[in-house]
XYZ file of C-alpha atoms in Angstrom:
280
model
C -0.055 -0.141 -0.137
C 1.190 3.649 -0.747
C 0.978 6.021 1.912
C -1.063 9.112 0.997
C 0.824 12.341 1.609
C -1.530 14.983 1.219
C -2.141 18.406 3.000
C -5.051 20.817 2.645
C -5.676 22.388 -0.936
C -7.921 25.204 -2.178
C -11.319 24.366 -3.378
C -11.884 23.240 -6.816
C -14.589 23.735 -9.020
C -17.349 21.068 -9.389
C -16.235 17.975 -11.584
C -12.620 18.490 -11.435
C -10.515 15.906 -12.874
C -7.124 14.350 -12.296
C -6.073 13.550 -15.550
C -2.954 11.310 -14.638
C -2.900 8.826 -12.052
C -1.884 5.052 -11.926
C -2.904 1.825 -9.757
C -0.500 -1.077 -9.084
C -1.344 -4.447 -7.818
C 0.399 -7.706 -6.784
C -2.182 -9.607 -8.542
C -0.973 -8.864 -11.856
C 2.704 -9.646 -13.323
C 5.237 -7.027 -14.148
C 6.145 -6.866 -17.434
C 9.698 -8.306 -18.504
C 10.521 -4.978 -20.343
C 9.669 -2.743 -16.884
C 12.046 -0.513 -15.931
C 9.900 1.143 -13.247
C 7.540 -0.837 -10.541
C 5.602 0.336 -7.281
C 4.211 -1.404 -4.236
C 0.502 -1.783 -4.486
C -1.220 1.380 -4.920
C -5.367 0.575 -5.018
C -8.215 2.979 -6.082
C -8.930 2.953 -2.340
C -5.763 4.421 -1.483
C -5.940 7.289 -4.068
C -9.594 7.764 -2.783
C -7.934 9.387 0.287
C -5.962 11.860 -2.274
C -9.049 12.387 -4.479
C -11.491 13.348 -1.610
C -8.851 15.576 0.170
C -8.282 17.462 -3.002
C -11.857 17.811 -3.971
C -11.763 15.738 -7.238
C -14.618 14.059 -8.645
C -13.096 12.527 -11.831
C -9.825 10.715 -12.775
C -8.102 9.326 -15.676
C -6.204 5.971 -15.172
C -3.100 5.673 -17.044
C -1.615 2.222 -17.767
C 1.972 2.266 -15.958
C 4.957 0.894 -17.957
C 5.253 -1.844 -15.308
C 2.605 -3.911 -16.781
C 3.544 -3.280 -20.552
C 0.615 -3.894 -22.770
C -1.228 -6.227 -20.037
C -4.163 -3.948 -19.540
C -5.991 -6.029 -17.248
C -5.696 -4.287 -14.064
C -6.450 -1.066 -15.912
C -9.654 -2.550 -17.271
C -10.705 -4.064 -13.938
C -10.182 -0.697 -12.263
C -12.096 1.196 -14.697
C -15.071 -1.195 -14.185
C -15.512 -0.085 -10.567
C -16.137 3.655 -11.360
C -17.444 3.716 -14.872
C -19.171 7.199 -14.805
C -16.411 9.171 -13.146
C -13.197 7.436 -14.640
C -11.467 7.077 -17.987
C -8.310 5.110 -19.134
C -5.571 5.389 -21.231
C -3.764 2.139 -22.275
C -0.823 0.762 -23.567
C -0.661 -1.338 -26.846
C 1.509 -2.204 -29.559
C 0.928 -2.670 -33.157
C 0.050 -6.332 -32.802
C -3.183 -5.306 -31.073
C -6.531 -6.633 -32.725
C -9.608 -4.660 -33.533
C -11.241 -6.853 -30.960
C -9.031 -5.749 -28.327
C -9.301 -2.164 -28.989
C -13.034 -2.603 -29.019
C -12.940 -4.335 -25.633
C -10.680 -1.537 -24.239
C -13.129 1.209 -25.603
C -16.174 -0.431 -23.759
C -14.226 -0.371 -20.942
C -13.878 3.304 -20.838
C -10.444 3.804 -22.350
C -10.040 7.076 -24.811
C -6.491 6.978 -25.584
C -3.103 5.021 -25.885
C 0.346 5.879 -24.471
C 3.660 5.625 -25.549
C 6.247 6.024 -22.933
C 9.799 6.636 -24.509
C 11.178 7.307 -21.080
C 10.462 4.140 -19.229
C 10.829 2.338 -22.615
C 10.031 -1.309 -23.374
C 6.494 -1.876 -24.532
C 6.178 0.590 -27.417
C 8.326 2.293 -29.854
C 7.829 5.328 -32.080
C 7.946 3.135 -35.049
C 4.410 1.916 -33.997
C 2.912 5.297 -34.137
C 2.298 5.579 -37.771
C 0.291 2.389 -37.534
C -1.517 2.864 -34.279
C -2.525 6.747 -34.508
C -5.223 6.365 -37.409
C -6.752 2.961 -35.841
C -7.090 4.860 -32.401
C -8.443 8.045 -34.094
C -11.241 6.286 -35.673
C -12.305 5.215 -32.176
C -12.208 8.907 -30.863
C -9.286 8.594 -29.059
C -5.843 10.281 -28.699
C -2.185 9.552 -28.391
C -0.460 10.317 -25.100
C 3.338 10.523 -25.217
C 6.038 10.690 -22.536
C 9.016 11.949 -24.339
C 12.145 13.519 -23.034
C 13.165 16.857 -24.804
C 15.378 15.783 -27.495
C 13.130 13.233 -28.458
C 10.189 15.519 -28.448
C 12.243 17.897 -30.727
C 12.923 15.111 -32.953
C 9.361 13.644 -33.443
C 7.739 17.102 -33.692
C 7.337 16.867 -37.454
C 5.412 13.497 -37.010
C 3.076 14.771 -34.161
C 2.446 18.034 -36.024
C 1.266 15.880 -39.027
C -0.761 13.469 -36.886
C -4.534 13.430 -37.756
C -5.087 12.223 -34.197
C -5.244 14.135 -31.150
C -2.130 14.369 -29.297
C -1.501 14.810 -25.531
C 2.048 15.513 -24.056
C 3.117 14.079 -20.623
C 4.462 15.753 -17.506
C 4.766 19.493 -18.833
C 6.582 18.002 -22.108
C 9.586 17.822 -19.650
C 9.965 21.363 -20.623
C 13.207 22.138 -18.380
C 14.560 18.955 -17.833
C 17.518 19.384 -20.223
C 18.587 22.785 -19.560
C 20.575 23.039 -22.720
C 17.781 22.670 -24.590
C 14.924 24.519 -22.991
C 14.749 27.338 -25.607
C 14.333 24.647 -28.457
C 11.914 22.513 -26.294
C 9.742 25.688 -25.572
C 9.512 26.910 -29.108
C 8.784 23.098 -30.328
C 6.176 22.723 -27.738
C 4.570 26.188 -28.727
C 4.464 25.253 -32.385
C 2.723 21.877 -31.593
C 0.173 23.602 -29.363
C -0.507 26.256 -32.234
C -1.730 23.582 -34.277
C -4.554 23.158 -32.075
C -4.071 19.294 -32.041
C -1.861 19.074 -28.965
C -2.821 18.991 -25.245
C -0.581 19.484 -22.549
C -0.579 17.714 -18.999
C 0.515 20.020 -16.284
C 1.606 17.137 -14.219
C 4.719 15.838 -12.332
C 6.652 19.109 -12.310
C 9.575 17.495 -10.288
C 9.998 15.651 -13.832
C 10.158 18.810 -15.691
C 11.924 21.194 -13.935
C 15.807 21.809 -13.996
C 17.635 19.796 -11.654
C 18.991 23.017 -9.682
C 15.424 24.492 -9.404
C 13.610 22.554 -6.624
C 10.751 25.282 -6.597
C 10.010 24.748 -10.226
C 10.277 28.706 -10.719
C 11.243 28.609 -14.561
C 8.911 25.765 -15.483
C 6.153 27.920 -13.745
C 7.010 31.041 -15.472
C 6.470 28.993 -18.718
C 3.213 27.514 -17.209
C 2.062 31.161 -16.919
C 2.870 31.817 -20.614
C 0.747 28.573 -21.554
C -2.256 29.581 -19.556
C -2.338 33.181 -21.197
C -1.874 31.723 -24.915
C -3.269 28.200 -24.605
C -5.434 27.565 -21.739
C -8.083 25.687 -23.698
C -5.464 22.809 -24.469
C -4.222 22.469 -20.720
C -5.141 19.615 -18.276
C -3.892 18.936 -14.837
C -2.801 15.581 -13.352
C -1.432 14.431 -10.144
C 0.781 11.724 -11.083
C -0.131 9.672 -8.012
C 1.366 7.547 -6.535
C 4.619 9.411 -7.836
C 6.653 6.052 -8.731
C 9.379 8.054 -9.844
C 10.051 9.937 -6.471
C 11.622 8.438 -3.430
C 10.630 10.891 -1.357
C 6.862 11.284 -1.977
C 5.542 14.981 -2.550
C 2.560 16.311 -0.712
C -0.240 16.387 -3.420
C -2.106 19.288 -1.851
C 1.129 21.574 -2.026
C 1.694 20.642 -5.582
C -1.972 21.213 -6.334
C -1.970 24.735 -4.543
C 1.344 25.812 -6.444
C -0.598 25.585 -9.691
C -3.720 27.145 -8.362
C -1.579 30.112 -7.207
C -0.462 30.387 -10.599
C -3.797 30.899 -11.858
C -4.123 34.064 -9.848
C -7.617 33.709 -9.080
C -8.683 33.169 -12.508
C -11.720 31.177 -12.289
C -12.267 30.753 -15.928
C -8.909 29.359 -16.544
C -9.174 27.166 -13.412
C -12.400 25.948 -14.882
C -10.993 25.160 -18.201
C -7.829 23.303 -16.606
C -9.919 21.101 -14.216
C -13.181 20.691 -15.701
C -13.893 21.994 -19.342
C -10.711 20.586 -21.071
C -10.777 17.123 -19.202
C -14.454 16.549 -20.193
C -13.726 17.325 -23.942
C -10.436 15.377 -24.337
C -11.604 12.393 -22.098
C -15.339 12.307 -23.091
C -17.049 12.994 -19.847
C -20.210 14.812 -19.766
C -19.588 18.363 -19.141
C-alpha cells in the first residue's frame, strides 16, 4: 500500500478531474520489459487523495510496469465507470477486437512512454494513430526534450489528438530549454496538441527545486493556450523516492492561476471533459 502524502488544498470547481494517476497490484505480473515499478497502490488508497483534493473524476493511465497487459486497468475502470476514463498501452499487434474491448471499458487513448521504454516504440505510432483515431481516442506521449524535438514533425502532421505528458519535460534538459519551448508552442498552435500539467518534479531543472522557471513557462501557456491544458497528480509518484505532498503541488499551480476562475474551470473541468469524453 502506498501511504498518502496530502495536506489541505484550495477548493476546486465541481467535476474537477485528475488526468494522470496510476494503480498497482501484486495480483498482476510485472512486464519483462519494465524499468519502473511500485508497491501496491489501489483505487481505495487513491480515494483518500481524491477526497482531500476535492476531485470527482480521474483518468487512469496504464503504467509502464505492466507493459501491454491492460487487465488491471480494465478491472479498475469497471468499478467507477461514470467518473473514470483510461489510457491504455498497446503495440502494433493489437487486434481490432482488443481495441473494441478497451473502448467499452472506458479507454479513450493510448500511451507511448519513451522514457521508461519497453512496451512501445515510435515506429508503431504511424500504424496505431489512425486506428485509435477512428475510435475517437487520442495518443499520449511521454518524451524527453530531445525526442520531442525529433518527433515534432510527425506529431504536427498527425491526424489524431496528441497529449504530451508531464509539462513535456520542458526544463528537464537545460541545454535544450529554448528549443523545447519553441517546439512545444509550435505543436500547441496546431490546435491538436494538449499538455498535461503533471509531475513538475520531472519537468524542472535539476537546480530549480521550486519549479520557478517551469512555472514561468506555465503562466505563458495559461495566457496563450488555456484551452489545451489539463492537470494530473501523477499519484502515486513512482519516480520519486520521497513522495511529494499532493495538496502542496496542486496549490502551487492554483496560485499561478491568480484567482482566474475561468482558467481554473478550463484546466480542471472543461478541457478534461472534452478530451476524455465526460459529460460537461
